[in-house]
Structures are given as C-alpha cells and as structure tokens.
Short mmCIF file of C-alpha atoms and ligand atoms in Angstrom, two decimals:
data_model
loop_
_atom_site.label_atom_id
_atom_site.label_comp_id
_atom_site.label_asym_id
_atom_site.label_seq_id
_atom_site.Cartn_x
_atom_site.Cartn_y
_atom_site.Cartn_z
CA UNK A 190 0.00 0.00 0.00
CA UNK A 191 1.14 3.54 -0.70
CA UNK A 192 1.67 5.16 2.70
CA UNK A 193 3.24 8.53 1.92
CA UNK A 194 6.86 7.41 2.09
CA UNK A 195 8.66 8.78 -0.95
CA UNK A 196 9.31 5.99 -3.44
CA UNK A 197 12.44 7.78 -4.68
CA UNK A 198 15.21 9.44 -2.74
CA UNK A 199 15.13 12.37 -5.08
CA UNK A 200 12.26 14.56 -6.22
CA UNK A 201 12.32 15.24 -9.95
CA UNK A 202 12.67 18.91 -10.87
CA UNK A 203 9.51 19.51 -12.85
CA UNK A 204 7.87 22.12 -15.06
CA UNK A 205 4.60 22.53 -16.92
CA UNK A 206 3.56 23.83 -20.31
CA UNK A 207 -0.11 24.81 -20.25
CA UNK A 208 -2.45 23.74 -17.48
CA UNK A 209 -2.94 27.38 -16.50
CA UNK A 210 -5.46 28.84 -14.10
CA UNK A 211 -8.38 28.68 -16.52
CA UNK A 212 -7.61 25.21 -17.86
CA UNK A 213 -9.67 22.12 -17.23
CA UNK A 214 -6.87 19.65 -16.62
CA UNK A 215 -3.93 21.56 -15.08
CA UNK A 216 -4.97 21.12 -11.47
CA UNK A 217 -5.19 17.33 -11.57
CA UNK A 218 -1.71 17.18 -13.16
CA UNK A 219 -0.25 19.22 -10.29
CA UNK A 220 -2.22 17.44 -7.64
CA UNK A 221 -1.10 14.03 -8.99
CA UNK A 222 2.54 14.98 -9.54
CA UNK A 223 2.95 16.59 -6.14
CA UNK A 224 1.02 14.03 -4.09
CA UNK A 225 3.86 11.59 -3.36
CA UNK A 226 6.81 13.97 -3.32
CA UNK A 227 8.20 12.54 -6.55
CA UNK A 228 8.09 15.88 -8.39
CA UNK A 229 8.78 19.48 -7.35
CA UNK A 230 7.20 22.22 -9.45
CA UNK A 231 9.93 24.75 -10.26
CA UNK A 232 9.10 26.32 -13.61
CA UNK A 233 6.48 26.70 -16.29
CA UNK A 234 4.96 28.37 -19.31
CA UNK A 235 1.49 27.90 -17.94
CA UNK A 236 -0.69 29.92 -20.25
CA UNK A 237 -1.01 31.17 -23.80
CA UNK A 238 -1.62 34.57 -22.18
CA UNK A 239 1.83 35.47 -20.90
CA UNK A 240 0.95 37.79 -18.02
CA UNK A 241 -1.88 35.53 -16.83
CA UNK A 242 0.56 32.59 -16.92
CA UNK A 243 3.18 34.51 -14.95
CA UNK A 244 0.88 35.55 -12.17
CA UNK A 245 -0.69 32.10 -12.01
CA UNK A 246 2.76 30.46 -11.76
CA UNK A 247 3.77 32.79 -8.97
CA UNK A 248 0.53 32.11 -7.13
CA UNK A 249 1.55 28.42 -7.19
CA UNK A 250 4.87 29.35 -5.56
CA UNK A 251 7.01 29.24 -8.72
CA UNK A 252 9.78 31.89 -8.72
CA UNK A 253 8.97 34.88 -10.94
CA UNK A 254 12.05 34.37 -13.12
CA UNK A 255 11.02 30.75 -13.80
CA UNK A 256 7.53 31.65 -15.10
CA UNK A 257 8.33 31.86 -18.81
CA UNK A 258 6.45 33.41 -21.73
CA UNK A 259 6.54 30.25 -23.88
CA UNK A 260 7.82 26.68 -23.99
CA UNK A 261 10.87 27.44 -26.12
CA UNK A 262 12.14 29.97 -23.56
CA UNK A 263 11.30 27.59 -20.72
CA UNK A 264 13.36 24.76 -22.21
CA UNK A 265 16.28 27.01 -23.21
CA UNK A 266 16.56 28.89 -19.89
CA UNK A 267 16.09 25.82 -17.74
CA UNK A 268 18.76 23.89 -19.69
CA UNK A 269 21.17 26.72 -18.91
CA UNK A 270 20.60 26.45 -15.14
CA UNK A 271 22.71 24.18 -12.96
CA UNK A 272 19.55 22.81 -11.33
CA UNK A 273 17.13 23.19 -14.23
CA UNK A 274 14.03 21.05 -14.64
CA UNK A 275 14.42 17.35 -15.52
CA UNK A 276 10.83 16.68 -16.58
CA UNK A 277 7.93 18.58 -18.08
CA UNK A 278 4.20 18.00 -18.40
CA UNK A 279 2.37 19.21 -21.47
CA UNK A 280 -1.27 20.16 -20.88
CA UNK A 281 -2.07 22.37 -23.86
CA UNK A 282 -4.55 21.97 -26.75
CA UNK A 283 -3.84 18.99 -29.01
CA UNK A 284 -2.31 20.80 -32.00
CA UNK A 285 0.71 21.81 -29.89
CA UNK A 286 1.60 18.40 -28.40
CA UNK A 287 3.92 17.16 -31.13
CA UNK A 288 6.07 20.28 -31.36
CA UNK A 289 6.32 20.71 -27.58
CA UNK A 290 7.11 17.01 -26.99
CA UNK A 291 9.78 17.08 -29.64
CA UNK A 292 11.35 20.27 -28.23
CA UNK A 293 11.25 18.86 -24.69
CA UNK A 294 13.00 15.63 -25.68
CA UNK A 295 15.59 17.58 -27.63
CA UNK A 296 16.17 19.72 -24.54
CA UNK A 297 16.93 16.50 -22.60
CA UNK A 298 13.70 16.37 -20.60
CA UNK A 299 11.45 13.52 -19.65
CA UNK A 300 7.89 14.23 -20.74
CA UNK A 301 4.38 13.64 -19.53
CA UNK A 302 2.05 14.49 -22.40
CA UNK A 303 -1.68 14.79 -22.69
CA UNK A 304 -3.50 12.63 -25.19
CA UNK A 305 -3.63 12.50 -28.12
CA UNK A 306 0.15 12.51 -28.32
CA UNK A 307 0.03 14.02 -31.85
CA UNK A 308 -2.03 13.80 -35.04
CA UNK A 309 -0.35 11.25 -37.34
CA UNK A 310 1.24 7.83 -36.96
CA UNK A 311 4.32 9.21 -38.67
CA UNK A 312 4.70 11.96 -36.03
CA UNK A 313 4.11 9.39 -33.29
CA UNK A 314 6.87 7.18 -34.68
CA UNK A 315 9.23 10.15 -34.69
CA UNK A 316 8.51 10.72 -31.00
CA UNK A 317 9.05 7.02 -30.23
CA UNK A 318 12.44 7.14 -31.94
CA UNK A 319 13.45 10.45 -30.40
CA UNK A 320 12.58 9.30 -26.90
CA UNK A 321 14.63 6.14 -27.42
CA UNK A 322 17.58 8.06 -28.83
CA UNK A 323 17.53 10.58 -25.99
CA UNK A 324 16.89 7.97 -23.26
CA UNK A 325 13.93 9.98 -22.03
CA UNK A 326 10.42 8.71 -21.44
CA UNK A 327 7.10 10.04 -22.61
CA UNK A 328 4.30 9.15 -20.22
CA UNK A 329 0.80 9.70 -21.55
CA UNK A 330 -2.02 10.70 -19.20
CA UNK A 331 -4.57 8.05 -19.94
CA UNK A 332 -5.68 8.92 -16.42
CA UNK A 333 -8.34 6.24 -15.91
CA UNK A 334 -5.73 3.52 -16.32
CA UNK A 335 -4.39 4.51 -12.89
CA UNK A 336 -7.48 2.97 -11.28
CA UNK A 337 -6.27 -0.16 -9.52
CA UNK A 338 -8.97 -2.50 -10.77
CA UNK A 339 -7.69 -2.12 -14.32
CA UNK A 340 -4.55 -4.01 -13.32
CA UNK A 341 -6.74 -6.54 -11.46
CA UNK A 342 -8.60 -7.21 -14.71
CA UNK A 343 -5.31 -7.54 -16.59
CA UNK A 344 -4.06 -10.14 -14.10
CA UNK A 345 -7.30 -12.13 -14.06
CA UNK A 346 -7.28 -12.32 -17.86
CA UNK A 347 -3.58 -13.30 -17.88
CA UNK A 348 -4.41 -16.02 -15.30
CA UNK A 349 -6.96 -17.49 -17.72
CA UNK A 350 -10.05 -16.85 -15.56
CA UNK A 351 -12.04 -15.73 -18.61
CA UNK A 352 -10.67 -18.32 -21.03
CA UNK A 353 -10.06 -17.21 -24.58
CA UNK A 354 -11.19 -13.65 -25.19
CA UNK A 355 -14.06 -13.31 -27.65
CA UNK A 356 -15.55 -9.82 -27.36
CA UNK A 357 -14.28 -6.42 -26.24
CA UNK A 358 -17.00 -3.87 -25.77
CA UNK A 359 -15.84 -0.29 -25.13
CA UNK A 360 -17.57 3.03 -24.81
CA UNK A 361 -17.01 6.58 -23.67
CA UNK A 362 -20.24 8.40 -24.31
CA UNK A 363 -21.19 11.48 -22.33
CA UNK A 364 -23.90 14.04 -22.99
CA UNK A 365 -22.19 17.32 -22.14
CA UNK A 366 -21.96 18.51 -25.74
CA UNK A 367 -25.43 17.47 -26.90
CA UNK A 368 -25.99 21.16 -27.72
CA UNK A 369 -23.44 23.52 -29.35
CA UNK A 370 -21.95 24.55 -25.99
CA UNK A 371 -18.74 25.56 -27.78
CA UNK A 372 -20.44 28.86 -28.63
CA UNK A 373 -20.05 29.81 -24.94
CA UNK A 374 -17.24 27.58 -23.68
CA UNK A 375 -13.63 28.19 -24.87
CA UNK A 376 -12.41 24.80 -23.56
CA UNK A 377 -14.93 23.10 -25.85
CA UNK A 378 -14.47 25.51 -28.78
CA UNK A 379 -10.99 24.28 -29.72
CA UNK A 380 -12.11 20.65 -29.32
CA UNK A 381 -14.40 20.97 -32.34
CA UNK A 382 -11.99 22.95 -34.51
CA UNK A 383 -9.75 20.86 -36.85
CA UNK A 384 -6.99 23.47 -36.55
CA UNK A 385 -6.63 22.48 -32.89
CA UNK A 386 -7.62 18.80 -32.86
CA UNK A 387 -6.62 17.56 -36.28
CA UNK A 388 -8.74 14.86 -37.91
CA UNK A 389 -11.16 13.92 -35.13
CA UNK A 390 -13.08 15.05 -32.08
CA UNK A 391 -14.56 12.23 -29.96
CA UNK A 392 -12.40 9.46 -31.46
CA UNK A 393 -9.24 11.18 -30.22
CA UNK A 394 -10.64 13.04 -27.24
CA UNK A 395 -12.69 10.22 -25.71
CA UNK A 396 -12.28 6.82 -27.38
CA UNK A 397 -8.52 6.62 -26.87
CA UNK A 398 -9.20 6.30 -23.11
CA UNK A 399 -11.21 3.03 -23.10
CA UNK A 400 -9.09 1.80 -26.01
CA UNK A 401 -6.04 2.03 -23.77
CA UNK A 402 -7.90 0.45 -20.83
CA UNK A 403 -8.75 -2.54 -23.01
CA UNK A 404 -5.17 -2.72 -24.33
CA UNK A 405 -3.96 -2.77 -20.73
CA UNK A 406 -6.38 -5.51 -19.76
CA UNK A 407 -5.71 -7.69 -22.83
CA UNK A 408 -2.28 -6.64 -24.12
CA UNK A 409 -1.84 -9.72 -26.28
CA UNK A 410 -4.71 -8.87 -28.68
CA UNK A 411 -3.83 -6.93 -31.80
CA UNK A 412 -6.37 -5.22 -34.05
CA UNK A 413 -6.37 -6.71 -37.55
CA UNK A 414 -8.96 -4.48 -39.22
CA UNK A 415 -11.67 -2.01 -38.31
CA UNK A 416 -14.65 -0.12 -39.61
CA UNK A 417 -15.76 3.29 -38.39
CA UNK A 418 -18.89 5.32 -38.94
CA UNK A 419 -18.90 8.86 -37.59
CA UNK A 420 -21.52 11.58 -37.35
CA UNK A 421 -21.73 15.30 -36.58
CA UNK A 422 -25.10 15.62 -34.89
CA UNK A 423 -24.37 19.28 -34.15
CA UNK A 424 -23.97 20.22 -37.79
CA UNK A 425 -21.53 23.08 -37.25
CA UNK A 426 -18.97 20.53 -35.98
CA UNK A 427 -18.62 18.83 -39.38
CA UNK A 428 -16.26 17.45 -40.57
CA UNK A 429 -15.42 16.56 -36.97
CA UNK A 430 -17.59 13.89 -35.39
CA UNK A 431 -19.42 14.20 -32.09
CA UNK A 432 -20.47 10.54 -32.24
CA UNK A 433 -18.82 7.44 -33.71
CA UNK A 434 -19.12 3.68 -33.80
CA UNK A 435 -16.15 1.45 -34.50
CA UNK A 436 -16.14 -2.31 -35.11
CA UNK A 437 -12.86 -4.17 -34.78
CA UNK A 438 -11.53 -7.62 -35.54
CA UNK A 439 -8.54 -8.91 -33.59
CA UNK A 440 -5.85 -11.33 -34.66
CA UNK A 441 -7.15 -14.16 -32.41
CA UNK A 442 -10.64 -14.03 -33.94
CA UNK A 443 -12.09 -11.81 -31.22
CA UNK A 444 -14.29 -8.86 -32.14
CA UNK A 445 -14.61 -5.47 -30.51
CA UNK A 446 -16.78 -2.40 -30.59
CA UNK A 447 -16.36 1.20 -29.51
CA UNK A 448 -19.10 3.79 -29.04
CA UNK A 449 -17.76 7.24 -28.37
CA UNK A 450 -20.01 10.22 -28.13
CA UNK A 451 -20.34 13.71 -26.71
CA UNK A 452 -24.07 13.84 -27.50
CA UNK A 453 -25.32 10.94 -25.34
CA UNK A 454 -27.92 13.15 -23.67
CA UNK A 455 -28.19 12.63 -19.95
CA UNK A 456 -25.05 10.53 -19.59
CA UNK A 457 -22.49 11.83 -17.10
CA UNK A 458 -19.48 9.98 -18.51
CA UNK A 459 -20.56 6.59 -19.81
CA UNK A 460 -17.09 5.11 -20.00
CA UNK A 461 -16.97 1.34 -19.72
CA UNK A 462 -14.95 -1.66 -20.82
CA UNK A 463 -16.49 -5.13 -20.95
CA UNK A 464 -14.25 -8.09 -21.76
CA UNK A 465 -16.08 -11.29 -22.66
CA UNK A 466 -14.25 -14.61 -22.58
CA UNK A 467 -15.40 -18.15 -23.28
CA UNK A 468 -15.96 -18.81 -19.54
CA UNK A 469 -16.57 -15.44 -17.91
CA UNK A 470 -16.71 -11.67 -18.39
CA UNK A 471 -15.28 -8.62 -16.64
CA UNK A 472 -16.86 -5.19 -16.70
CA UNK A 473 -15.57 -1.86 -15.35
CA UNK A 474 -17.31 1.52 -15.41
CA UNK A 475 -15.40 4.68 -14.61
CA UNK A 476 -18.42 6.06 -12.74
CA UNK A 477 -17.93 3.20 -10.19
CA UNK A 478 -14.15 2.84 -10.37
CA UNK A 479 -13.85 0.98 -7.05
CA UNK A 480 -15.82 -2.01 -8.35
CA UNK A 481 -15.08 -4.63 -10.99
CA UNK A 482 -17.84 -7.01 -12.07
CA UNK A 483 -16.74 -10.62 -12.53
CA UNK A 484 -19.47 -12.70 -14.16
CA UNK A 485 -18.86 -16.43 -14.49
CA UNK A 486 -21.36 -18.17 -16.74
CA UNK A 487 -23.89 -20.02 -14.56
CA UNK A 488 -22.82 -18.42 -11.27
CA UNK A 489 -23.97 -15.35 -9.34
CA UNK A 490 -22.25 -12.09 -10.28
CA UNK A 491 -19.25 -11.18 -8.11
CA UNK A 492 -18.33 -7.55 -7.45
CA UNK A 493 -14.64 -7.23 -6.65
CA UNK A 494 -13.92 -4.21 -4.44
CA UNK A 495 -10.79 -2.09 -4.65
CA UNK A 496 -8.36 -2.38 -1.75
CA UNK A 497 -9.44 -5.86 -0.58
CA UNK A 498 -6.85 -8.53 0.25
CA UNK A 499 -8.34 -11.01 -2.22
CA UNK A 500 -7.10 -8.87 -5.12
CA UNK A 501 -3.90 -9.54 -6.99
CA UNK A 502 -0.78 -7.81 -5.68
CA UNK A 503 -0.63 -5.83 -8.95
CA UNK A 504 -3.95 -4.23 -8.03
CA UNK A 505 -2.97 -3.70 -4.39
CA UNK A 506 0.39 -2.07 -5.13
CA UNK A 507 -1.24 1.34 -5.74
CA UNK A 508 -3.85 1.12 -2.96
CA UNK A 509 -3.80 4.26 -0.81
CA UNK A 510 -6.48 3.80 1.86
CA UNK A 511 -7.70 0.20 1.99
CA UNK A 512 -11.03 -1.27 0.96
CA UNK A 513 -14.33 0.47 1.71
CA UNK A 514 -13.04 4.01 1.42
CA UNK A 515 -13.66 5.17 -2.12
CA UNK A 516 -10.74 6.33 -4.21
CA UNK A 517 -11.26 8.33 -7.37
CA UNK A 518 -9.71 9.98 -10.38
CA UNK A 519 -7.28 12.06 -8.32
CA UNK A 520 -5.80 8.91 -6.81
CA UNK A 521 -5.71 7.21 -10.22
CA UNK A 522 -3.69 10.10 -11.65
CA UNK A 523 -1.41 10.10 -8.60
CA UNK A 524 -0.74 6.42 -9.25
CA UNK A 525 0.25 7.24 -12.83
CA UNK A 526 2.50 10.15 -11.88
CA UNK A 527 4.19 7.97 -9.28
CA UNK A 528 4.80 5.41 -12.01
CA UNK A 529 6.06 8.10 -14.39
CA UNK A 530 8.58 9.20 -11.74
CA UNK A 531 9.78 5.63 -11.18
CA UNK A 532 10.12 5.10 -14.94
CA UNK A 533 12.05 8.38 -15.35
CA UNK A 534 14.39 7.48 -12.51
CA UNK A 535 14.97 3.95 -13.79
CA UNK A 536 15.58 5.31 -17.30
CA UNK A 537 18.16 7.76 -15.95
CA UNK A 538 19.88 4.84 -14.19
CA UNK A 539 19.58 2.71 -17.35
CA UNK A 540 17.83 0.07 -15.22
CA UNK A 541 16.53 -2.07 -18.08
CA UNK A 542 15.60 -4.95 -15.77
CA UNK A 543 13.24 -2.72 -13.77
CA UNK A 544 11.71 -1.18 -16.88
CA UNK A 545 11.17 -4.54 -18.62
CA UNK A 546 8.61 -5.51 -16.01
CA UNK A 547 7.13 -2.10 -15.21
CA UNK A 548 3.77 -0.98 -16.55
CA UNK A 549 2.75 2.61 -17.29
CA UNK A 550 1.10 4.39 -20.24
CA UNK A 551 4.20 5.02 -22.31
CA UNK A 552 5.07 6.50 -25.68
CA UNK A 553 4.00 3.29 -27.45
CA UNK A 554 0.56 3.57 -25.82
CA UNK A 555 0.36 7.17 -27.01
CA UNK A 556 1.44 6.18 -30.53
CA UNK A 557 -1.13 3.36 -30.63
CA UNK A 558 -3.95 5.80 -29.85
CA UNK A 559 -2.83 8.07 -32.67
CA UNK A 560 -2.64 5.15 -35.13
CA UNK A 561 -6.07 3.95 -34.09
CA UNK A 562 -7.66 7.35 -34.68
CA UNK A 563 -5.91 7.61 -38.05
CA UNK A 564 -7.31 4.22 -39.10
CA UNK A 565 -10.80 5.12 -37.88
CA UNK A 566 -10.82 8.37 -39.87
CA UNK A 567 -9.53 6.54 -42.96
CA UNK A 568 -12.38 4.04 -42.66
CA UNK A 569 -15.05 6.66 -41.96
CA UNK A 570 -13.91 8.85 -44.84
CA UNK A 571 -14.07 5.85 -47.16
CA UNK A 572 -17.78 5.49 -46.41
CA UNK A 573 -17.45 3.36 -43.25
CA UNK A 574 -15.62 0.56 -45.01
CA UNK A 575 -13.41 -2.08 -43.44
CA UNK A 576 -9.72 -1.12 -43.50
CA UNK A 577 -6.68 -3.17 -42.58
CA UNK A 578 -5.13 -1.78 -39.40
CA UNK A 579 -1.76 -0.25 -40.13
P1 NAD B 74 -8.12 24.15 -21.79
O1 NAD B 74 -8.44 24.88 -23.03
O2 NAD B 74 -9.09 24.17 -20.66
O3 NAD B 74 -6.71 24.67 -21.23
C1 NAD B 74 -5.55 24.75 -22.04
C2 NAD B 74 -4.45 25.45 -21.27
O4 NAD B 74 -3.27 25.48 -22.07
C3 NAD B 74 -4.79 26.90 -20.92
O5 NAD B 74 -4.22 27.20 -19.66
C4 NAD B 74 -4.07 27.70 -22.03
O6 NAD B 74 -3.78 29.01 -21.68
C5 NAD B 74 -2.82 26.86 -22.17
N1 NAD B 74 -2.13 26.99 -23.46
C6 NAD B 74 -2.65 26.93 -24.70
N2 NAD B 74 -1.68 27.01 -25.64
C7 NAD B 74 -0.51 27.13 -24.96
C8 NAD B 74 0.85 27.25 -25.34
N3 NAD B 74 1.20 27.25 -26.62
N4 NAD B 74 1.79 27.38 -24.38
C9 NAD B 74 1.45 27.37 -23.06
N5 NAD B 74 0.16 27.24 -22.63
C10 NAD B 74 -0.79 27.12 -23.57
O7 NAD B 74 -7.80 22.66 -22.22
P2 NAD B 74 -7.88 21.36 -21.29
O8 NAD B 74 -9.27 20.86 -21.28
O9 NAD B 74 -7.19 21.60 -20.01
O10 NAD B 74 -7.06 20.34 -22.21
C11 NAD B 74 -5.67 20.40 -22.36
C12 NAD B 74 -5.17 19.06 -22.86
O11 NAD B 74 -5.52 18.07 -21.90
C13 NAD B 74 -5.80 18.61 -24.19
O12 NAD B 74 -4.85 17.95 -24.96
C14 NAD B 74 -6.88 17.64 -23.77
O13 NAD B 74 -7.12 16.64 -24.75
C15 NAD B 74 -6.26 17.04 -22.55
N6 NAD B 74 -7.22 16.51 -21.58
C16 NAD B 74 -6.99 15.27 -21.10
C17 NAD B 74 -7.83 14.71 -20.17
C18 NAD B 74 -7.50 13.35 -19.63
O14 NAD B 74 -8.36 12.70 -19.04
N7 NAD B 74 -6.28 12.89 -19.79
C19 NAD B 74 -8.96 15.40 -19.73
C20 NAD B 74 -9.17 16.70 -20.23
C21 NAD B 74 -8.28 17.24 -21.15
#
C-alpha cells in the first residue's frame, strides 16, 4: 500500500507547459505529480496569455524568473541552469503536443504528455524514436488507467479466468456537448476545430481512453482491421464527429466495438470496458471505479472491491487507503504520476531490468492511440468501409 513514504530518494525537478489557471486539466496534473513527493514544481509556461501565466505560476509558488512566456524559452533557460528542470508535463490543446514534446525531448527532458500525443502515426513514430535516442520517457495521461482494478482485470485475464477472449466492448459516451456549448465555452471551442484537434473530435478526445484500458487488460490482442462510422449531430462541428461507432476484428478471432459520443444526452461519462471470454466476463465503469464485475457463466455475479486482500498484488500495489473508502480519479492520476517518476528514474539509471517488467502508459501507448484514430478516420472517410489496421 502507498503510505506517503517517498518511493524515490530524489524529487524530480519539474515544469509545466499549459495547465494554466483557466484550464480544465492543469490542477489534476499538479495534484497528482505533487502528491507523493516525486516531483517538485519549479518552472512553467502555464498559459497562452503570458501575463496571466506569470501571475498564475507565482501564485503556485514558482519563482517569478522561472515563469516563462513560452515553452521554447522555458526549455532554453532551464537547460542553462545548474539545477534546471528534468521533466515537463504538457497540458495544452492537441495541436501543440507534437512540437512541444519534440522540443522537450531535444532539450533533454522527460515528458508527460496529454493525449492525443500528436495527429499522425508518422509523427508518433518520430517521437518514439526520439525518446529512445535521448533515453527519455514520454508518459501519456490516460488517467483512468491509474485505477487499480484495471490491473486486477489484466491479471485475471492473464491467469486465464475468462478463457479465450471473444468480445471487447468499449464506450465513452457522455452528454455534455449534446448542444453547441462551444459557442459559450472556450475549452470546448478548440475541441471541435480541426486546426486544434486535427482529424477527429470524440475518437481522439474520448475513445482513446477506453481503447487504452482494453489494451492494458488484454495486451496480447492486436487489431487486424476495423470499420468506423462517424456523425456530426451538431452540424456546425462537421467534418469533426461528435459521435462514432467502430467495429474491430482482432488477430485471435475476437471482435470489438467502440461507441464514443459527446451527445449521449443525460449521460455523465458513460465510460466502460467489458471483456467477454469463453468462460466469464469482466466489466468496469469509470463512474464506479472501485468495483469490478466478474461474471462467471452459470454463477452469481461477483463484485470485486478495490483495496481488498483477495485482489492480486498488482492491483494492491497502488492502494492508498484500503477497501471500503472510495478512491477516485485524483488517486488514479497520482498512481500514474508515481509510475512516471519511477520510470524516469529507472531510465536515468539505465535500469533495463526494472523497466522490462514495469507498466505505465508510455510512448507506445500514445502512438497506438494516434494510429487507431488515423485508421478510424480513414475508414469513416471511405464510407465506413473495413480497412486493414496499419
Ligand atoms: P483548456 O483549453 O481548458 O486549457 C488549455 C491550457 O493550455 C490553458 O491554460 C491555455 O492558456 C494553455 N495553453 C494553450 N496554448 C498554450 C501554449 N502554446 N503554451 C502554453 N500554454 C498554452 O484545455 P484542457 O481541457 O485543459 O485540455 C488540455 C489538454 O488536456 C488537451 O490535450 C486535452 O485533450 C487534454 N485533456 C486530457 C484529459 C484526460 O483525461 N487525460 C482530460 C481533459 C483534457
């Protein structure tokens, strides 16, 4: 169990790009990174508005001369300091991720990047190669994967409790954008503008989350081909979709489906993964993240509870309070940031043995999400036809 003792002797010197005072996601990054003492926030280019970013950074306790006007200055000035930052988190709109990631790696920094990592598989591959060449990690904030029961599901599937996997049913379908809220809300406005989000809206913004959860639970399955149909129910969002269905075929004969939507009226989040095997199924909903349904054919349903001793040690390793007390998204993100810190430290020490057996959402996970979106768009734009996954 995590008990507050620092998992590393050092605390990584850390900065942020984006995640400013008006952003949706900046606070959970800081809360997660700072929770276990693995990171110390020392610098940032927090906001596209320079003076707002400066005063926000200072209000967080960052020295005035380390609140920079932009990421290029941040990386250059920090590299020139004896005790400059060692890692940076990128929490800006999607169109900036590739350039900022690339600049950060080139400046010798470890990176935590928001999803989607970039827009094309080719860009993603360049980031994979650059991170390998520079011996720096890119962690991707697929935040829900920090919930402990995801690793419980992974272990149960690896232990054969479901038998061969037949069906993977994924969805992330909320209702918050059922109306054109982007007319009033700047955080939504860029999400439906191709200049900021590239080729997709909900496929990249939402579906990549349950896709990664399923990949974590069943890492051995590879998508062979897929078919995607996408719609813009709020017409002004076209060509970007606010709803999509994807069918997938996997290399072992299994099939999968994804429903991602921002127009599922009335739904708060609607993110779930259901894995169906020949003997049993597992189902996890992010609105009840402390419970995992285990359904064996012909037996009563079992609800596995987070933090209980009957869980696998992989699921208990990140437990922070024990069973019964609910944990939530803030703890899940803290678990990921703790893992990012351990991966950064092991990478700096060239500890290949540690890294070989250490799970976290890495650059390959980020690249896979980008490839998947690219394939979905290719299929949708070809009239919802089946395409080989490449
Ligand atoms: P937002 O529009 O609410 O905030 C963006 C922030 O970035 C603002 O502070 C803005 O001033 C700043 N910014 C913009 N361009 C910048 C630049 N060039 N340099 C420095 N700062 C800049 O957006 P958000 O909802 O916080 O989303 C940010 C990112 O986080 C997106 O990529 C989004 O997909 C992702 N996100 C991920 C999750 C998740 O669960 N992992 C959830 C929400 C958002």
